[in-house]
mmCIF file of N, CA and C in Angstrom:
data_model
loop_
_atom_site.group_PDB
_atom_site.id
_atom_site.type_symbol
_atom_site.label_atom_id
_atom_site.label_comp_id
_atom_site.label_asym_id
_atom_site.label_seq_id
_atom_site.Cartn_x
_atom_site.Cartn_y
_atom_site.Cartn_z
ATOM 1 N N MET A 21 -19.638 17.909 129.771
ATOM 2 C CA MET A 21 -18.588 18.445 130.460
ATOM 3 C C MET A 21 -18.940 19.950 130.831
ATOM 4 N N LEU A 22 -18.516 20.268 131.990
ATOM 5 C CA LEU A 22 -18.696 21.770 132.484
ATOM 6 C C LEU A 22 -17.897 22.742 131.710
ATOM 7 N N LYS A 23 -18.614 23.923 131.341
ATOM 8 C CA LYS A 23 -17.825 24.864 130.710
ATOM 9 C C LYS A 23 -17.199 25.812 131.619
ATOM 10 N N ILE A 24 -16.052 25.685 131.799
ATOM 11 C CA ILE A 24 -15.207 26.536 132.732
ATOM 12 C C ILE A 24 -14.310 27.437 132.336
ATOM 13 N N THR A 25 -14.166 28.733 132.623
ATOM 14 C CA THR A 25 -13.234 29.650 132.226
ATOM 15 C C THR A 25 -12.360 29.891 133.326
ATOM 16 N N PHE A 26 -11.050 29.843 133.104
ATOM 17 C CA PHE A 26 -10.116 30.154 134.270
ATOM 18 C C PHE A 26 -9.612 31.562 134.114
ATOM 19 N N SER A 27 -9.527 32.476 135.171
ATOM 20 C CA SER A 27 -8.860 33.624 135.138
ATOM 21 C C SER A 27 -7.446 33.441 135.232
ATOM 22 N N GLU A 28 -6.675 34.437 134.932
ATOM 23 C CA GLU A 28 -5.210 34.463 135.034
ATOM 24 C C GLU A 28 -4.811 34.176 136.640
ATOM 25 N N GLY A 29 -5.554 34.987 137.379
ATOM 26 C CA GLY A 29 -5.298 34.776 138.895
ATOM 27 C C GLY A 29 -5.636 33.439 139.391
ATOM 28 N N ASP A 30 -6.611 32.732 138.791
ATOM 29 C CA ASP A 30 -6.864 31.301 139.317
ATOM 30 C C ASP A 30 -5.835 30.484 138.828
ATOM 31 N N ILE A 31 -5.296 30.633 137.594
ATOM 32 C CA ILE A 31 -4.382 29.821 136.992
ATOM 33 C C ILE A 31 -3.066 29.988 137.767
ATOM 34 N N GLU A 32 -2.800 31.061 138.097
ATOM 35 C CA GLU A 32 -1.417 31.230 138.926
ATOM 36 C C GLU A 32 -1.630 30.778 140.151
ATOM 37 N N ALA A 33 -2.850 30.712 140.803
ATOM 38 C CA ALA A 33 -3.097 30.015 142.156
ATOM 39 C C ALA A 33 -3.057 28.525 142.181
ATOM 40 N N LEU A 34 -3.645 28.006 141.047
ATOM 41 C CA LEU A 34 -3.730 26.558 140.766
ATOM 42 C C LEU A 34 -2.280 25.983 140.561
ATOM 43 N N GLN A 35 -1.342 26.711 139.769
ATOM 44 C CA GLN A 35 -0.035 26.500 139.577
ATOM 45 C C GLN A 35 0.746 26.496 140.867
ATOM 46 N N HIS A 36 0.461 27.269 141.807
ATOM 47 C CA HIS A 36 1.185 27.427 143.117
ATOM 48 C C HIS A 36 0.902 26.307 143.935
ATOM 49 N N TRP A 37 -0.516 26.167 144.155
ATOM 50 C CA TRP A 37 -1.026 25.231 145.215
ATOM 51 C C TRP A 37 -0.815 23.812 144.686
ATOM 52 N N ARG A 38 -0.720 23.533 143.531
ATOM 53 C CA ARG A 38 -0.430 22.181 143.180
ATOM 54 C C ARG A 38 0.954 21.600 143.674
ATOM 55 N N PHE A 39 1.760 22.396 143.936
ATOM 56 C CA PHE A 39 3.057 21.939 144.692
ATOM 57 C C PHE A 39 3.116 22.399 146.162
ATOM 58 N N HIS A 40 2.478 23.415 146.618
ATOM 59 C CA HIS A 40 2.797 24.042 147.841
ATOM 60 C C HIS A 40 1.699 23.900 148.914
ATOM 61 N N HIS A 41 0.552 23.144 148.688
ATOM 62 C CA HIS A 41 -0.415 22.962 149.624
ATOM 63 C C HIS A 41 0.060 21.885 150.586
ATOM 64 N N PRO A 42 -0.350 21.915 151.908
ATOM 65 C CA PRO A 42 0.251 20.998 152.784
ATOM 66 C C PRO A 42 -0.432 19.723 152.744
ATOM 67 N N GLU A 43 -1.569 19.551 152.133
ATOM 68 C CA GLU A 43 -2.336 18.266 151.958
ATOM 69 C C GLU A 43 -2.054 17.791 150.468
ATOM 70 N N ALA A 44 -1.606 16.544 150.338
ATOM 71 C CA ALA A 44 -1.424 15.770 149.033
ATOM 72 C C ALA A 44 -2.664 15.666 148.239
ATOM 73 N N ARG A 45 -3.772 15.439 148.818
ATOM 74 C CA ARG A 45 -5.022 15.283 148.084
ATOM 75 C C ARG A 45 -5.444 16.684 147.531
ATOM 76 N N VAL A 46 -5.210 17.691 148.140
ATOM 77 C CA VAL A 46 -5.529 19.043 147.576
ATOM 78 C C VAL A 46 -4.646 19.352 146.478
ATOM 79 N N GLN A 47 -3.235 18.995 146.754
ATOM 80 C CA GLN A 47 -2.427 19.086 145.512
ATOM 81 C C GLN A 47 -2.751 18.394 144.329
ATOM 82 N N VAL A 48 -3.447 17.210 144.420
ATOM 83 C CA VAL A 48 -3.947 16.554 143.184
ATOM 84 C C VAL A 48 -5.136 17.320 142.681
ATOM 85 N N ARG A 49 -5.972 17.782 143.403
ATOM 86 C CA ARG A 49 -7.103 18.352 142.922
ATOM 87 C C ARG A 49 -6.634 19.715 142.061
ATOM 88 N N MET A 50 -5.563 20.510 142.732
ATOM 89 C CA MET A 50 -5.048 21.641 141.834
ATOM 90 C C MET A 50 -4.452 21.249 140.693
ATOM 91 N N GLU A 51 -3.554 20.186 140.716
ATOM 92 C CA GLU A 51 -2.935 19.611 139.532
ATOM 93 C C GLU A 51 -3.904 19.399 138.357
ATOM 94 N N ALA A 52 -5.023 18.677 138.788
ATOM 95 C CA ALA A 52 -6.209 18.311 137.807
ATOM 96 C C ALA A 52 -6.671 19.509 137.114
ATOM 97 N N LEU A 53 -7.170 20.528 138.011
ATOM 98 C CA LEU A 53 -7.799 21.711 137.537
ATOM 99 C C LEU A 53 -6.647 22.563 136.587
ATOM 100 N N TYR A 54 -5.362 22.640 137.216
ATOM 101 C CA TYR A 54 -4.387 23.355 136.245
ATOM 102 C C TYR A 54 -4.211 22.690 135.037
ATOM 103 N N LEU A 55 -4.218 21.412 134.831
ATOM 104 C CA LEU A 55 -4.239 20.894 133.618
ATOM 105 C C LEU A 55 -5.313 21.151 132.712
ATOM 106 N N ARG A 56 -6.586 21.192 133.217
ATOM 107 C CA ARG A 56 -7.729 21.669 132.641
ATOM 108 C C ARG A 56 -7.527 23.134 132.221
ATOM 109 N N SER A 57 -6.951 23.917 132.897
ATOM 110 C CA SER A 57 -6.702 25.200 132.559
ATOM 111 C C SER A 57 -5.716 25.341 131.347
ATOM 112 N N GLN A 58 -4.748 24.438 131.074
ATOM 113 C CA GLN A 58 -3.812 24.269 130.125
ATOM 114 C C GLN A 58 -4.369 23.803 128.778
ATOM 115 N N ARG A 59 -5.546 23.365 128.957
ATOM 116 C CA ARG A 59 -6.211 22.721 127.836
ATOM 117 C C ARG A 59 -5.685 21.318 127.508
ATOM 118 N N VAL A 60 -5.482 20.618 128.579
ATOM 119 C CA VAL A 60 -5.080 19.255 128.412
ATOM 120 C C VAL A 60 -6.563 18.334 128.251
ATOM 121 N N ALA A 61 -6.535 17.376 127.409
ATOM 122 C CA ALA A 61 -7.598 16.712 127.144
ATOM 123 C C ALA A 61 -8.317 16.288 128.440
ATOM 124 N N ASN A 62 -9.605 16.403 128.498
ATOM 125 C CA ASN A 62 -10.372 15.806 129.651
ATOM 126 C C ASN A 62 -10.133 14.377 129.942
ATOM 127 N N HIS A 63 -10.001 13.565 128.899
ATOM 128 C CA HIS A 63 -9.877 11.997 129.057
ATOM 129 C C HIS A 63 -8.575 11.745 129.495
ATOM 130 N N ASP A 64 -7.482 12.658 129.309
ATOM 131 C CA ASP A 64 -6.246 12.313 129.742
ATOM 132 C C ASP A 64 -5.790 12.837 131.221
ATOM 133 N N ILE A 65 -6.652 13.822 131.861
ATOM 134 C CA ILE A 65 -6.344 14.385 133.095
ATOM 135 C C ILE A 65 -6.563 13.247 134.201
ATOM 136 N N PRO A 66 -7.601 12.561 134.166
ATOM 137 C CA PRO A 66 -7.502 11.466 135.327
ATOM 138 C C PRO A 66 -6.516 10.515 135.403
ATOM 139 N N ARG A 67 -5.940 10.104 134.251
ATOM 140 C CA ARG A 67 -4.881 9.209 133.901
ATOM 141 C C ARG A 67 -3.642 9.833 134.589
ATOM 142 N N LEU A 68 -3.448 10.954 134.074
ATOM 143 C CA LEU A 68 -2.228 11.762 134.528
ATOM 144 C C LEU A 68 -2.068 12.168 135.953
ATOM 145 N N CYS A 69 -3.207 12.235 136.580
ATOM 146 C CA CYS A 69 -3.328 12.653 138.028
ATOM 147 C C CYS A 69 -3.528 11.362 138.931
ATOM 148 N N GLY A 70 -3.749 10.258 138.271
ATOM 149 C CA GLY A 70 -4.038 8.926 139.034
ATOM 150 C C GLY A 70 -5.317 9.078 139.835
ATOM 151 N N ILE A 71 -6.302 9.622 139.126
ATOM 152 C CA ILE A 71 -7.570 9.747 139.929
ATOM 153 C C ILE A 71 -8.828 9.193 138.971
ATOM 154 N N SER A 72 -9.801 8.988 139.662
ATOM 155 C CA SER A 72 -10.867 8.369 138.703
ATOM 156 C C SER A 72 -11.666 9.490 137.936
ATOM 157 N N LYS A 73 -12.349 9.113 136.863
ATOM 158 C CA LYS A 73 -12.971 9.978 136.126
ATOM 159 C C LYS A 73 -14.186 10.970 137.025
ATOM 160 N N ALA A 74 -14.759 10.010 137.874
ATOM 161 C CA ALA A 74 -15.686 10.441 138.888
ATOM 162 C C ALA A 74 -15.159 11.675 139.801
ATOM 163 N N SER A 75 -14.072 11.278 140.299
ATOM 164 C CA SER A 75 -13.326 12.293 141.082
ATOM 165 C C SER A 75 -13.047 13.538 140.290
ATOM 166 N N PHE A 76 -12.635 13.485 139.227
ATOM 167 C CA PHE A 76 -12.279 14.663 138.247
ATOM 168 C C PHE A 76 -13.584 15.544 138.052
ATOM 169 N N GLN A 77 -14.705 14.762 137.946
ATOM 170 C CA GLN A 77 -15.910 15.453 137.662
ATOM 171 C C GLN A 77 -16.416 16.404 139.091
ATOM 172 N N ARG A 78 -16.004 15.740 140.101
ATOM 173 C CA ARG A 78 -16.340 16.348 141.520
ATOM 174 C C ARG A 78 -15.462 17.438 141.609
ATOM 175 N N TYR A 79 -14.253 17.429 141.304
ATOM 176 C CA TYR A 79 -13.377 18.507 141.279
ATOM 177 C C TYR A 79 -13.782 19.717 140.577
ATOM 178 N N LEU A 80 -14.189 19.449 139.246
ATOM 179 C CA LEU A 80 -14.697 20.455 138.262
ATOM 180 C C LEU A 80 -16.003 21.169 138.877
ATOM 181 N N LYS A 81 -16.971 20.235 139.482
ATOM 182 C CA LYS A 81 -18.080 20.915 140.063
ATOM 183 C C LYS A 81 -17.687 21.767 141.272
ATOM 184 N N ALA A 82 -16.924 21.286 142.015
ATOM 185 C CA ALA A 82 -16.555 22.002 143.279
ATOM 186 C C ALA A 82 -15.902 23.453 142.773
ATOM 187 N N TYR A 83 -14.968 23.414 141.783
ATOM 188 C CA TYR A 83 -14.465 24.599 141.327
ATOM 189 C C TYR A 83 -15.361 25.431 140.654
ATOM 190 N N ALA A 84 -16.383 24.928 139.933
ATOM 191 C CA ALA A 84 -17.478 25.806 139.268
ATOM 192 C C ALA A 84 -18.416 26.364 140.328
ATOM 193 N N THR A 85 -18.648 25.778 141.499
ATOM 194 C CA THR A 85 -19.534 26.452 142.411
ATOM 195 C C THR A 85 -18.734 27.181 143.455
ATOM 196 N N GLY A 86 -17.509 26.917 143.801
ATOM 197 C CA GLY A 86 -16.722 27.601 144.819
ATOM 198 C C GLY A 86 -15.476 28.199 144.540
ATOM 199 N N GLY A 87 -15.039 27.909 143.372
ATOM 200 C CA GLY A 87 -13.645 28.349 143.058
ATOM 201 C C GLY A 87 -12.461 27.514 143.685
ATOM 202 N N ILE A 88 -11.420 28.247 143.867
ATOM 203 C CA ILE A 88 -10.141 27.469 144.422
ATOM 204 C C ILE A 88 -10.174 27.034 145.943
ATOM 205 N N GLU A 89 -11.043 28.184 146.469
ATOM 206 C CA GLU A 89 -11.273 27.776 148.028
ATOM 207 C C GLU A 89 -12.052 26.502 148.203
ATOM 208 N N GLN A 90 -13.005 26.258 147.241
ATOM 209 C CA GLN A 90 -13.736 25.029 147.478
ATOM 210 C C GLN A 90 -13.034 23.790 147.358
ATOM 211 N N LEU A 91 -11.845 23.846 146.609
ATOM 212 C CA LEU A 91 -11.007 22.639 146.262
ATOM 213 C C LEU A 91 -10.033 22.456 147.446
ATOM 214 N N LYS A 92 -9.901 23.434 148.290
ATOM 215 C CA LYS A 92 -9.082 23.306 149.412
ATOM 216 C C LYS A 92 -9.709 22.507 150.618
ATOM 217 N N HIS A 93 -11.082 22.249 150.430
ATOM 218 C CA HIS A 93 -11.671 21.663 151.531
ATOM 219 C C HIS A 93 -11.811 20.040 151.283
#
């Protein structure tokens, strides 16, 4: 699993965009990463968000390489 550290600013942005982004898919991505930032167990996040483990891994890699902006694409 990727070692990711979330800044306070990123946590606030994830919290906002998980409800306010106009695209539902992006909201799910933000929710998954927000849950990770809140230390929810990695094996629980895909189930809670209704996504596959592979999708969750892609979201983590996207965040690790490009931050929140990468998750919006």
